[in-house]
PDB file of C-alpha atoms in Angstrom:
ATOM      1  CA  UNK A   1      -8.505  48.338 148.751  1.00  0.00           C
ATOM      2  CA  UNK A   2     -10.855  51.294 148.927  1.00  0.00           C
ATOM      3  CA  UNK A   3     -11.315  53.377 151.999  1.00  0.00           C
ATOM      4  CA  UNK A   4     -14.760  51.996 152.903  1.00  0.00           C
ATOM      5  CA  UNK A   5     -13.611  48.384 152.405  1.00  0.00           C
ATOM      6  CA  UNK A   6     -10.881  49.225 155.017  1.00  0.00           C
ATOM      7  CA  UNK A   7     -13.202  51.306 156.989  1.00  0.00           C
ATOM      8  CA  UNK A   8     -15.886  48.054 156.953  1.00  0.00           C
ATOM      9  CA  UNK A   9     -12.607  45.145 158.011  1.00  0.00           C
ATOM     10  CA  UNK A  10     -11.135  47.445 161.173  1.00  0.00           C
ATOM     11  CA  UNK A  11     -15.007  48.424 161.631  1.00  0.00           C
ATOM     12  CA  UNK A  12     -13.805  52.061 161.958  1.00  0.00           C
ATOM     13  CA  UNK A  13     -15.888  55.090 163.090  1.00  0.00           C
ATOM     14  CA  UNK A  14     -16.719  57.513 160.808  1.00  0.00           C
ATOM     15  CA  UNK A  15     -16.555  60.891 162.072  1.00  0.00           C
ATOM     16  CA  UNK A  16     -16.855  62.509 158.804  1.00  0.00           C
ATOM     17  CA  UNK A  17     -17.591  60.661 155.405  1.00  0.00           C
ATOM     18  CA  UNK A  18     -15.191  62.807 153.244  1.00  0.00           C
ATOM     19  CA  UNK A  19     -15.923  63.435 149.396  1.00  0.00           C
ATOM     20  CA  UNK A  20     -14.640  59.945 148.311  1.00  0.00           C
ATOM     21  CA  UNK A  21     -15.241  57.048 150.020  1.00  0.00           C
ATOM     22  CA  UNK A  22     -14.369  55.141 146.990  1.00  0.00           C
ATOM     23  CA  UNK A  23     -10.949  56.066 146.753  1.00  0.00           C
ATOM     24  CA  UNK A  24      -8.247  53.020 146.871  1.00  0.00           C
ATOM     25  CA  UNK A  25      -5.577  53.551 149.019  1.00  0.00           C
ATOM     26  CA  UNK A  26      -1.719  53.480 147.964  1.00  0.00           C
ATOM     27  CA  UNK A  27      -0.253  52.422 151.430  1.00  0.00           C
ATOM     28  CA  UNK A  28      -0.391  54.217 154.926  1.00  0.00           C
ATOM     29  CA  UNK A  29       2.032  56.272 156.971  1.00  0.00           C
ATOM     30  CA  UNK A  30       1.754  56.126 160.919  1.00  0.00           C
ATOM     31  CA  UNK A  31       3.283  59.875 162.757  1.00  0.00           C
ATOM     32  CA  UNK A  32       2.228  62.530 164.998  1.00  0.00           C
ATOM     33  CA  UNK A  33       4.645  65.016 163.577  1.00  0.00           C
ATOM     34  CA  UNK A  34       2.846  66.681 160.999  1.00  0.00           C
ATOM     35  CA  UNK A  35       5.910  68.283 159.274  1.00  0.00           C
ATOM     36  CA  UNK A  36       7.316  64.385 158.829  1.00  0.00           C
ATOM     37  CA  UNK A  37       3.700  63.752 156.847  1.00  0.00           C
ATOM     38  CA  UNK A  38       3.879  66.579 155.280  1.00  0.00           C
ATOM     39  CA  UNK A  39       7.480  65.404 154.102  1.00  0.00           C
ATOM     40  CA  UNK A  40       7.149  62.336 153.743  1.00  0.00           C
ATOM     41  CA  UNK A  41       3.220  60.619 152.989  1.00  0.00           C
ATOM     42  CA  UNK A  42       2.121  60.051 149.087  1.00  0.00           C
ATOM     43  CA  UNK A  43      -1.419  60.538 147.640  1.00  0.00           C
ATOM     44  CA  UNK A  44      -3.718  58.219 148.718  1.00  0.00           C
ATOM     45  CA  UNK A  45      -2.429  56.743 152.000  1.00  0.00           C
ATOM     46  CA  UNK A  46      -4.114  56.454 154.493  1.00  0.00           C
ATOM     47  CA  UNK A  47      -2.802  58.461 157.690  1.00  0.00           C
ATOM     48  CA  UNK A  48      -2.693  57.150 161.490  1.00  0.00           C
ATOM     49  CA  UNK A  49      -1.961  59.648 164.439  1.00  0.00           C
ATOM     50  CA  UNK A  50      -3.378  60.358 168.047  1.00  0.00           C
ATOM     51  CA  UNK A  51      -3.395  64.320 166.863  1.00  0.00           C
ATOM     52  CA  UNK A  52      -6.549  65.175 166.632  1.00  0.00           C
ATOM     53  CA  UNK A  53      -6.742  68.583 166.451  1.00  0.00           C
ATOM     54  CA  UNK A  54      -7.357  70.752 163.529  1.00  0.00           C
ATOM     55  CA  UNK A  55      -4.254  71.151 161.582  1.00  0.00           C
ATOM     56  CA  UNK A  56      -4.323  67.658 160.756  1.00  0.00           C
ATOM     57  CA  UNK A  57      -7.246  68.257 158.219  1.00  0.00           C
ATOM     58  CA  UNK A  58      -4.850  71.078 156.139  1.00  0.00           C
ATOM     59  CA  UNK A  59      -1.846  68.175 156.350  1.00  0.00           C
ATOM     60  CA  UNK A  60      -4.365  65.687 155.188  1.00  0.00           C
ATOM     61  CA  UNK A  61      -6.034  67.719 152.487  1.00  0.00           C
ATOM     62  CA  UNK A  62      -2.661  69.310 151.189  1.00  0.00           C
ATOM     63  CA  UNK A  63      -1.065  65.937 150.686  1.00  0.00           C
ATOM     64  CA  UNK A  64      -4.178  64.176 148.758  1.00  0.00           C
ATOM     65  CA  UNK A  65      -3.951  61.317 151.661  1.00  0.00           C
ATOM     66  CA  UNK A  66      -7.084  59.274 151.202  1.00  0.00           C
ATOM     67  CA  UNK A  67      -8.359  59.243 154.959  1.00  0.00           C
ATOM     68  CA  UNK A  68      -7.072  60.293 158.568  1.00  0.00           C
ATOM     69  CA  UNK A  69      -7.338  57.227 161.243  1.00  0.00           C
ATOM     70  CA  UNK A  70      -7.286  58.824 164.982  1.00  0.00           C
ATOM     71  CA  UNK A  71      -6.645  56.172 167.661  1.00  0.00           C
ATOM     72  CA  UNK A  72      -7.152  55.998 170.944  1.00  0.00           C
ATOM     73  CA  UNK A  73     -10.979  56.198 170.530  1.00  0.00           C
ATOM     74  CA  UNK A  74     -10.096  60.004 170.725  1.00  0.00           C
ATOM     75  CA  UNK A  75     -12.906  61.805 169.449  1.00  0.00           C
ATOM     76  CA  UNK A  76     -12.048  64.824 167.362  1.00  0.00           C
ATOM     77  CA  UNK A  77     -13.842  68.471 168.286  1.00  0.00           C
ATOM     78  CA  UNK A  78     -17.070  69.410 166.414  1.00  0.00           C
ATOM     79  CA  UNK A  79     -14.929  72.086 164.453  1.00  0.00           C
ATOM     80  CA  UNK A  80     -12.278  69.426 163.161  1.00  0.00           C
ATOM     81  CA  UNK A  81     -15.021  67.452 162.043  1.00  0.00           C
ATOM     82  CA  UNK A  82     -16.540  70.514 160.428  1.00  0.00           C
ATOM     83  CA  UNK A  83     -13.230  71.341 159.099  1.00  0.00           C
ATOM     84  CA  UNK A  84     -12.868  67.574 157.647  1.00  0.00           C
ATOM     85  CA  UNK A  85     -16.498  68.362 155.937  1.00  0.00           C
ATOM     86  CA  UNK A  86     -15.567  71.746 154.397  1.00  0.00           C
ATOM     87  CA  UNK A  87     -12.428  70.152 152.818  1.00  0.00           C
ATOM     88  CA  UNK A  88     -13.887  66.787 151.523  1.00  0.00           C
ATOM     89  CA  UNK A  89     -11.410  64.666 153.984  1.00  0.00           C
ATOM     90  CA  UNK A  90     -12.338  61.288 155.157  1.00  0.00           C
ATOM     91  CA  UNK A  91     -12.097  61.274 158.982  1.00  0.00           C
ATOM     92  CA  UNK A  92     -12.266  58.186 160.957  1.00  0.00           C
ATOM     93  CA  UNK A  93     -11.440  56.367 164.771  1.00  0.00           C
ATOM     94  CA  UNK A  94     -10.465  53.394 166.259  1.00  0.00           C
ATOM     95  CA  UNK A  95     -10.089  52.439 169.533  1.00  0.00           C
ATOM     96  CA  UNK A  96      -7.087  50.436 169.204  1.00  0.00           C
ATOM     97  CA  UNK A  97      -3.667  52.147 169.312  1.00  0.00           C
ATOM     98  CA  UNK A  98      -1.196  53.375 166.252  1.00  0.00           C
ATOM     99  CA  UNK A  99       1.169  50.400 166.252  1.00  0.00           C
ATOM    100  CA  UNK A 100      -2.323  47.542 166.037  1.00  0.00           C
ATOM    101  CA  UNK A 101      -3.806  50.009 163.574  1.00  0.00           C
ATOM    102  CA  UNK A 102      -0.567  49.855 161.570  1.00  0.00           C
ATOM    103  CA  UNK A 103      -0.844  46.431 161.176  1.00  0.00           C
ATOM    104  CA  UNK A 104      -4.120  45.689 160.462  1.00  0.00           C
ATOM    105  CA  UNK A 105      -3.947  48.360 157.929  1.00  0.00           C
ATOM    106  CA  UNK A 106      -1.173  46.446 156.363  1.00  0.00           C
ATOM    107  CA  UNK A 107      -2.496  43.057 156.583  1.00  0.00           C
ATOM    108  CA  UNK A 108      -5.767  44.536 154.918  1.00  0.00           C
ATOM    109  CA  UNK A 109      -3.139  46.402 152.003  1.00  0.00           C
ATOM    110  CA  UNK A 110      -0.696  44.186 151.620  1.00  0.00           C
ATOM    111  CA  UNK A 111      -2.131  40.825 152.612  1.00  0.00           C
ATOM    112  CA  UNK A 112       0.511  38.851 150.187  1.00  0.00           C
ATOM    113  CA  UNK A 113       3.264  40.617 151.820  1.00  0.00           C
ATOM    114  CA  UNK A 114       4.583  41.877 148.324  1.00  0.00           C
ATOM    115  CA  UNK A 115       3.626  45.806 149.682  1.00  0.00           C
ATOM    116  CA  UNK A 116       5.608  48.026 149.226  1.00  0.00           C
ATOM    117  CA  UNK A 117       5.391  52.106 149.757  1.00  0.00           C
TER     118      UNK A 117
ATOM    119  CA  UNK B   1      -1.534  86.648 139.091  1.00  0.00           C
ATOM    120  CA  UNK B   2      -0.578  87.726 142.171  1.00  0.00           C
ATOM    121  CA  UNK B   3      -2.239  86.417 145.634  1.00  0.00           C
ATOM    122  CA  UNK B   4      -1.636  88.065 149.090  1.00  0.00           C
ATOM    123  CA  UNK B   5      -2.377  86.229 152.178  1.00  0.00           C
ATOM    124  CA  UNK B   6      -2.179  87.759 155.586  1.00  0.00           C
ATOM    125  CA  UNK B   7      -0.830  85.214 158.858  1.00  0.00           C
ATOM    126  CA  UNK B   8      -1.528  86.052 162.333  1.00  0.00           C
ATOM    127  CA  UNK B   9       0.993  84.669 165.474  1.00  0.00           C
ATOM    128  CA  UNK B  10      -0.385  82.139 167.179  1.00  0.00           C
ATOM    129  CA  UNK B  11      -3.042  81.801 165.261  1.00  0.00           C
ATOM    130  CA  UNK B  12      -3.249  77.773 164.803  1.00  0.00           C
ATOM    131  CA  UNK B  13      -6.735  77.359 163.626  1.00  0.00           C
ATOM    132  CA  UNK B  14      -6.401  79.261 160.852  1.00  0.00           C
ATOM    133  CA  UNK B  15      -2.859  77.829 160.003  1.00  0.00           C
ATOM    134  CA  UNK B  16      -2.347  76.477 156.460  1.00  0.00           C
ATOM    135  CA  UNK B  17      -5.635  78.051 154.741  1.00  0.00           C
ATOM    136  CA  UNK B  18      -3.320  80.361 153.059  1.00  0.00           C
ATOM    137  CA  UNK B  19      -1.876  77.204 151.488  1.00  0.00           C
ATOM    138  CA  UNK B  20      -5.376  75.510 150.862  1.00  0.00           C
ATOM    139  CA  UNK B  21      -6.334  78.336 148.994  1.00  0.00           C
ATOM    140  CA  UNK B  22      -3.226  78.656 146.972  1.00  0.00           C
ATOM    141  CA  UNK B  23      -3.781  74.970 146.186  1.00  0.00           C
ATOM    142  CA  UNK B  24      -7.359  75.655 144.392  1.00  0.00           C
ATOM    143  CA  UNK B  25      -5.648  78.174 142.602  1.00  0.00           C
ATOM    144  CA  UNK B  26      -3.619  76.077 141.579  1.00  0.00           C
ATOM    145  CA  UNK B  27      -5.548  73.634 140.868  1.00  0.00           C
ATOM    146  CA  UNK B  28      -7.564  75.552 138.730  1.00  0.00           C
ATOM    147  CA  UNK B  29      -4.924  76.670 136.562  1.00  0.00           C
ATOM    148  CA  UNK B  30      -4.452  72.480 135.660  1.00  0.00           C
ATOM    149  CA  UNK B  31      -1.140  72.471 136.539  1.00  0.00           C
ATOM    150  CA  UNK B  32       0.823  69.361 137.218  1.00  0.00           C
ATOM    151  CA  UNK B  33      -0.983  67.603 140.756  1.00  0.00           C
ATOM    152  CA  UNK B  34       2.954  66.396 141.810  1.00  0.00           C
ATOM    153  CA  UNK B  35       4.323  70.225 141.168  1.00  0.00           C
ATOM    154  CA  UNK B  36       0.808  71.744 143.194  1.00  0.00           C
ATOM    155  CA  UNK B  37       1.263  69.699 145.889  1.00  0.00           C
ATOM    156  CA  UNK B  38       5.534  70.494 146.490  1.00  0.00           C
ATOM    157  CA  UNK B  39       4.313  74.085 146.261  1.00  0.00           C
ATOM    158  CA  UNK B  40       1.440  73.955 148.851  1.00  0.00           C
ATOM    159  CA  UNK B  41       3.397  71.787 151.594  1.00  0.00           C
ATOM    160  CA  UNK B  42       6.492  74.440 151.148  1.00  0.00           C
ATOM    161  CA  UNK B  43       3.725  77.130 151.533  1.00  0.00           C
ATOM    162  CA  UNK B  44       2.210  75.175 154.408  1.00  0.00           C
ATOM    163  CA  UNK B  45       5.588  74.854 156.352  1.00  0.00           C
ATOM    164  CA  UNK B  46       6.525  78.305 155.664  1.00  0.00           C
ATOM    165  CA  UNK B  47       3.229  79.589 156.881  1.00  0.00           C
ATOM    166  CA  UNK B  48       3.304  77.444 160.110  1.00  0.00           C
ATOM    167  CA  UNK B  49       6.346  79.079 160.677  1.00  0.00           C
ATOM    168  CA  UNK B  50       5.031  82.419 161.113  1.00  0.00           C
ATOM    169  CA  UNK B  51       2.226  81.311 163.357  1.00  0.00           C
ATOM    170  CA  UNK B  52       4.399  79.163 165.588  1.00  0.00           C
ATOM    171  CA  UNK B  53       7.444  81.812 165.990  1.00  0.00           C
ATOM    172  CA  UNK B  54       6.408  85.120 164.925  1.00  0.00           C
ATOM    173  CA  UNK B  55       4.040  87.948 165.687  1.00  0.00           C
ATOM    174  CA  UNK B  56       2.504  88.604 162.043  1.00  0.00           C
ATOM    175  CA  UNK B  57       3.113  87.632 158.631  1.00  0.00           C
ATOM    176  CA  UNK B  58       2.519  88.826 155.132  1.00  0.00           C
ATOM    177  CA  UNK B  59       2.783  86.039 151.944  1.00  0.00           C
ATOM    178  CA  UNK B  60       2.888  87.472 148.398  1.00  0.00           C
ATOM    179  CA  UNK B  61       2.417  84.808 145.435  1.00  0.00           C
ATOM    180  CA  UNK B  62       3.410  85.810 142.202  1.00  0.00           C
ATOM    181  CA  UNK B  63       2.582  82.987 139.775  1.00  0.00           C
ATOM    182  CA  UNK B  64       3.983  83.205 136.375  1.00  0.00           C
ATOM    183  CA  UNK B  65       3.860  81.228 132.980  1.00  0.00           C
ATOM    184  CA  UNK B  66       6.603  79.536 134.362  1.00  0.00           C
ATOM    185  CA  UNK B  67       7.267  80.058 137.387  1.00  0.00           C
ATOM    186  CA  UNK B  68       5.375  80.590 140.859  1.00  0.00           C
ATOM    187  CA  UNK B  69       7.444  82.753 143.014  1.00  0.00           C
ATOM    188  CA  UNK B  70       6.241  82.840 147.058  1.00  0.00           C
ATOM    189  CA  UNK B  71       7.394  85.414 149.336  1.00  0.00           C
ATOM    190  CA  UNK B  72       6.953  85.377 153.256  1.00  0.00           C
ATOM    191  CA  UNK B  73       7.650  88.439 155.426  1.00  0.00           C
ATOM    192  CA  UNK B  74       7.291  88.360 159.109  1.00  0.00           C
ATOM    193  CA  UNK B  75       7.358  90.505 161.775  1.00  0.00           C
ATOM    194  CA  UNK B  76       9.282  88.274 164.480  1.00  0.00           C
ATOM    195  CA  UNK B  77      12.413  87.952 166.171  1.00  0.00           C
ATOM    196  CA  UNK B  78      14.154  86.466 163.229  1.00  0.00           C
ATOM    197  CA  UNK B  79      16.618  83.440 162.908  1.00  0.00           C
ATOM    198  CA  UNK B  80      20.311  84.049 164.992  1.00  0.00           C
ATOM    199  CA  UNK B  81      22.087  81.131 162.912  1.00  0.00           C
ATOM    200  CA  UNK B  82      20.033  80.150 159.695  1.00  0.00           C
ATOM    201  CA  UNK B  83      22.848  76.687 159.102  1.00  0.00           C
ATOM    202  CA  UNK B  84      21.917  75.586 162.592  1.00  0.00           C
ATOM    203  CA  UNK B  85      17.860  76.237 161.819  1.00  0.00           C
ATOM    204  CA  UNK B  86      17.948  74.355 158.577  1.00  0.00           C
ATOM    205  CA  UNK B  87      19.494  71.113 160.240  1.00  0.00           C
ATOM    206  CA  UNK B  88      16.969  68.343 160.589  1.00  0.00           C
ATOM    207  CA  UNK B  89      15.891  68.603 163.924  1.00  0.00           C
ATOM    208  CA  UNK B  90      16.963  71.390 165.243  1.00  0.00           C
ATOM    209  CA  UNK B  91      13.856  73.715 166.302  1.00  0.00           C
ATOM    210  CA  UNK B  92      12.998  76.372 169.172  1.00  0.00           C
ATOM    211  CA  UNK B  93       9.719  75.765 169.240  1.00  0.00           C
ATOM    212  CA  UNK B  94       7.764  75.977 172.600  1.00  0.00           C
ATOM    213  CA  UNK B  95       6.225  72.605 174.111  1.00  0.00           C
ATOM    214  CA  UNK B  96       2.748  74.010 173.784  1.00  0.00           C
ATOM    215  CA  UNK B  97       3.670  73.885 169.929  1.00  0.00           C
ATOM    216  CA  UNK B  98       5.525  70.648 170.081  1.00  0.00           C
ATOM    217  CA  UNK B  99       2.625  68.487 171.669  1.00  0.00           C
ATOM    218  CA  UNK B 100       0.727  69.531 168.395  1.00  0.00           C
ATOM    219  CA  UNK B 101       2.662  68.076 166.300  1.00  0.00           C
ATOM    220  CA  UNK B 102       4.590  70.729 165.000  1.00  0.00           C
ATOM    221  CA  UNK B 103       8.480  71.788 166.047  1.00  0.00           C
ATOM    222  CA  UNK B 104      10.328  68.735 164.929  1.00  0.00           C
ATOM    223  CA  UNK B 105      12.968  70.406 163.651  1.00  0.00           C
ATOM    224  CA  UNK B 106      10.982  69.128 159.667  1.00  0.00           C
ATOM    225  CA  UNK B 107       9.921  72.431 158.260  1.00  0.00           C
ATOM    226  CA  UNK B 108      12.944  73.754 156.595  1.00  0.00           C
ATOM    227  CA  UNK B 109      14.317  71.040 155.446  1.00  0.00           C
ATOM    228  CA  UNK B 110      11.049  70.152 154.173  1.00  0.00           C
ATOM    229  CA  UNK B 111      10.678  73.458 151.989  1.00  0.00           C
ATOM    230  CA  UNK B 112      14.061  72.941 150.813  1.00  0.00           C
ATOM    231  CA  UNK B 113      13.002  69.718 149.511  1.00  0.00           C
ATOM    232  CA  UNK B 114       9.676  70.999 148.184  1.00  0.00           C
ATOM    233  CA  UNK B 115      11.308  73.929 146.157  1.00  0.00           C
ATOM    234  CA  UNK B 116      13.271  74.593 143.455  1.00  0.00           C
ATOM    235  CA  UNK B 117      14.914  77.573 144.905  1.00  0.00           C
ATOM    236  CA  UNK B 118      14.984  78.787 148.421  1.00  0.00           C
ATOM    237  CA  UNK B 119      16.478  81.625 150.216  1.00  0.00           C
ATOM    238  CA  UNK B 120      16.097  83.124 153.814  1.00  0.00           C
ATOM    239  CA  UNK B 121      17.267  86.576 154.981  1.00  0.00           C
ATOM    240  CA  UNK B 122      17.380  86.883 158.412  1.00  0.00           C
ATOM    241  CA  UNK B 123      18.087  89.221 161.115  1.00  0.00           C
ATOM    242  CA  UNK B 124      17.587  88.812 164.990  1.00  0.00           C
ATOM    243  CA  UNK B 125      15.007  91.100 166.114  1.00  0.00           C
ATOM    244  CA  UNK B 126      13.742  92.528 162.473  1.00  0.00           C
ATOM    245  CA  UNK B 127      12.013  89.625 161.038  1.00  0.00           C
ATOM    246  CA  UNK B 128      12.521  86.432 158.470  1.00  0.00           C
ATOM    247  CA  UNK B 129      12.236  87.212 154.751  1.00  0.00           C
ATOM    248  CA  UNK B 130      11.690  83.707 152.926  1.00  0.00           C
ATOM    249  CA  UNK B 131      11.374  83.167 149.184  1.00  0.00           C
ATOM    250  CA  UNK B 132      10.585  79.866 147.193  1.00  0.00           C
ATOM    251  CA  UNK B 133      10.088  79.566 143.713  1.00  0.00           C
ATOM    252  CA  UNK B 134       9.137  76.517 142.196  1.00  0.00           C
ATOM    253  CA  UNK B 135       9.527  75.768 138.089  1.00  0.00           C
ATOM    254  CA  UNK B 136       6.296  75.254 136.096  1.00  0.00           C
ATOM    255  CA  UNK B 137       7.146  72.383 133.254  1.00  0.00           C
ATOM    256  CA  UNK B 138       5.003  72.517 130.599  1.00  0.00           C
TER     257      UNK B 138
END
């Protein structure tokens, strides 16, 4: 599934459009450490926290993830969105929490149940 | 080609554009996207580092035909027991730093994952000297 498909089923805000939209994700990772995404995320996913401050746009751009979810309904300040612009990242919100996100991210990746990361 | 990147203590908003940089380097040098992005997240967690613990920090990249050496000096107070800093989760971050995100004991062990060759030279009260080289397979 691309990002904007995703973006369109959990009608998710976008924040910042990113430089590829179009990009189809791998899988997602859910974490508010940033050092565990940093260890542990592929290219591609697409990453849920409640951070949303701007060090999660470096994390996000120096891992290749495919988008940055931040729940909550938080809405990130006008220099992480500028930051998410300058570095091509995809940043969107929900107001749901991490663990419904999760799932409704997986249902929408992995709706066979065959998924794997 | 060698890069040099200044780090300031504390400074979180400018944390990891060292490593962005580095990674359009890189980048632009085509090399291999799996062995650019295990440099750039040691980089990264080296970098953050200096910002969360020390005062000031220099980072010299040296990147070779085969090799890309990285070298971080800080100014800090330096790590008293460097087996006991590399264990997953151990950190002594500060809870301003720890409600970021950052100070889960990941960094270390996350470099040493991300790097071919690691080493750390330490003294309490004269600073951290880190260096990570990572092979370039052509």
């Amino acid at each position: 599934m691309k990002v904007a498909e995703l973006i369109e089923k959990l009608n998710l805000t976008v924040f910042e459009s990113g430089e590829n939209m179009n990009r189809e994700l791998t899988g997602g990772y859910a974490s508010d450490l940033l050092s565990d995404v940093m260890g542990k995320t592929k290219p591609d996913m697409v990453w849920i926290t409640l951070q949303s401050h701007v060090n999660i746009i470096a994390v996000a751009s120096l891992k290749d993830l495919a988008a940055i979810i931040i729940v909550h309904g938080q809405v990130p300040p006008s220099e992480v969105i500028e930051k998410a612009c300058a570095e091509g990242i995809t940043l969107l919100g929900t107001e749901s929490d991490t663990f419904l996100t999760a799932a409704k991210v997986y249902q929408c990746l992995f709706s066979d149940g065959t998924g794997t990361r | 080609m060698d890069l040099d990147y200044n780090i300031e203590g504390g400074d979180f908003t400018h944390a990891g554009e060292a490593s962005s940089h580095l990674k359009k380097i890189l980048k632009s040098l085509n090399l291999d996207s799996g062995l650019i992005r295990r440099t750039v997240v040691s980089m990264y967690e080296a970098e953050v580092n200096v910002v969360a613990h020390a005062w000031s920090g220099d980072i010299h990249v040296n990147i070779r035909p085969d090799q890309i050496h990285i070298t971080i000096t800080d100014s800090g107070p330096g790590i008293p027991d460097l087996e006991l800093a590399m264990q997953k989760g151990y950190s002594t971050a500060s809870p301003a730093v720890r409600e970021m995100g950052f100070g889960a004991g990941m960094g270390l062990p996350n470099i040493k994952e991300n790097s071919d060759f690691m080493d750390i030279t330490s003294k309490p009260g004269s600073g951290t000297i880190m260096k990570i080289v990572n092979q370039i397979k052509r």
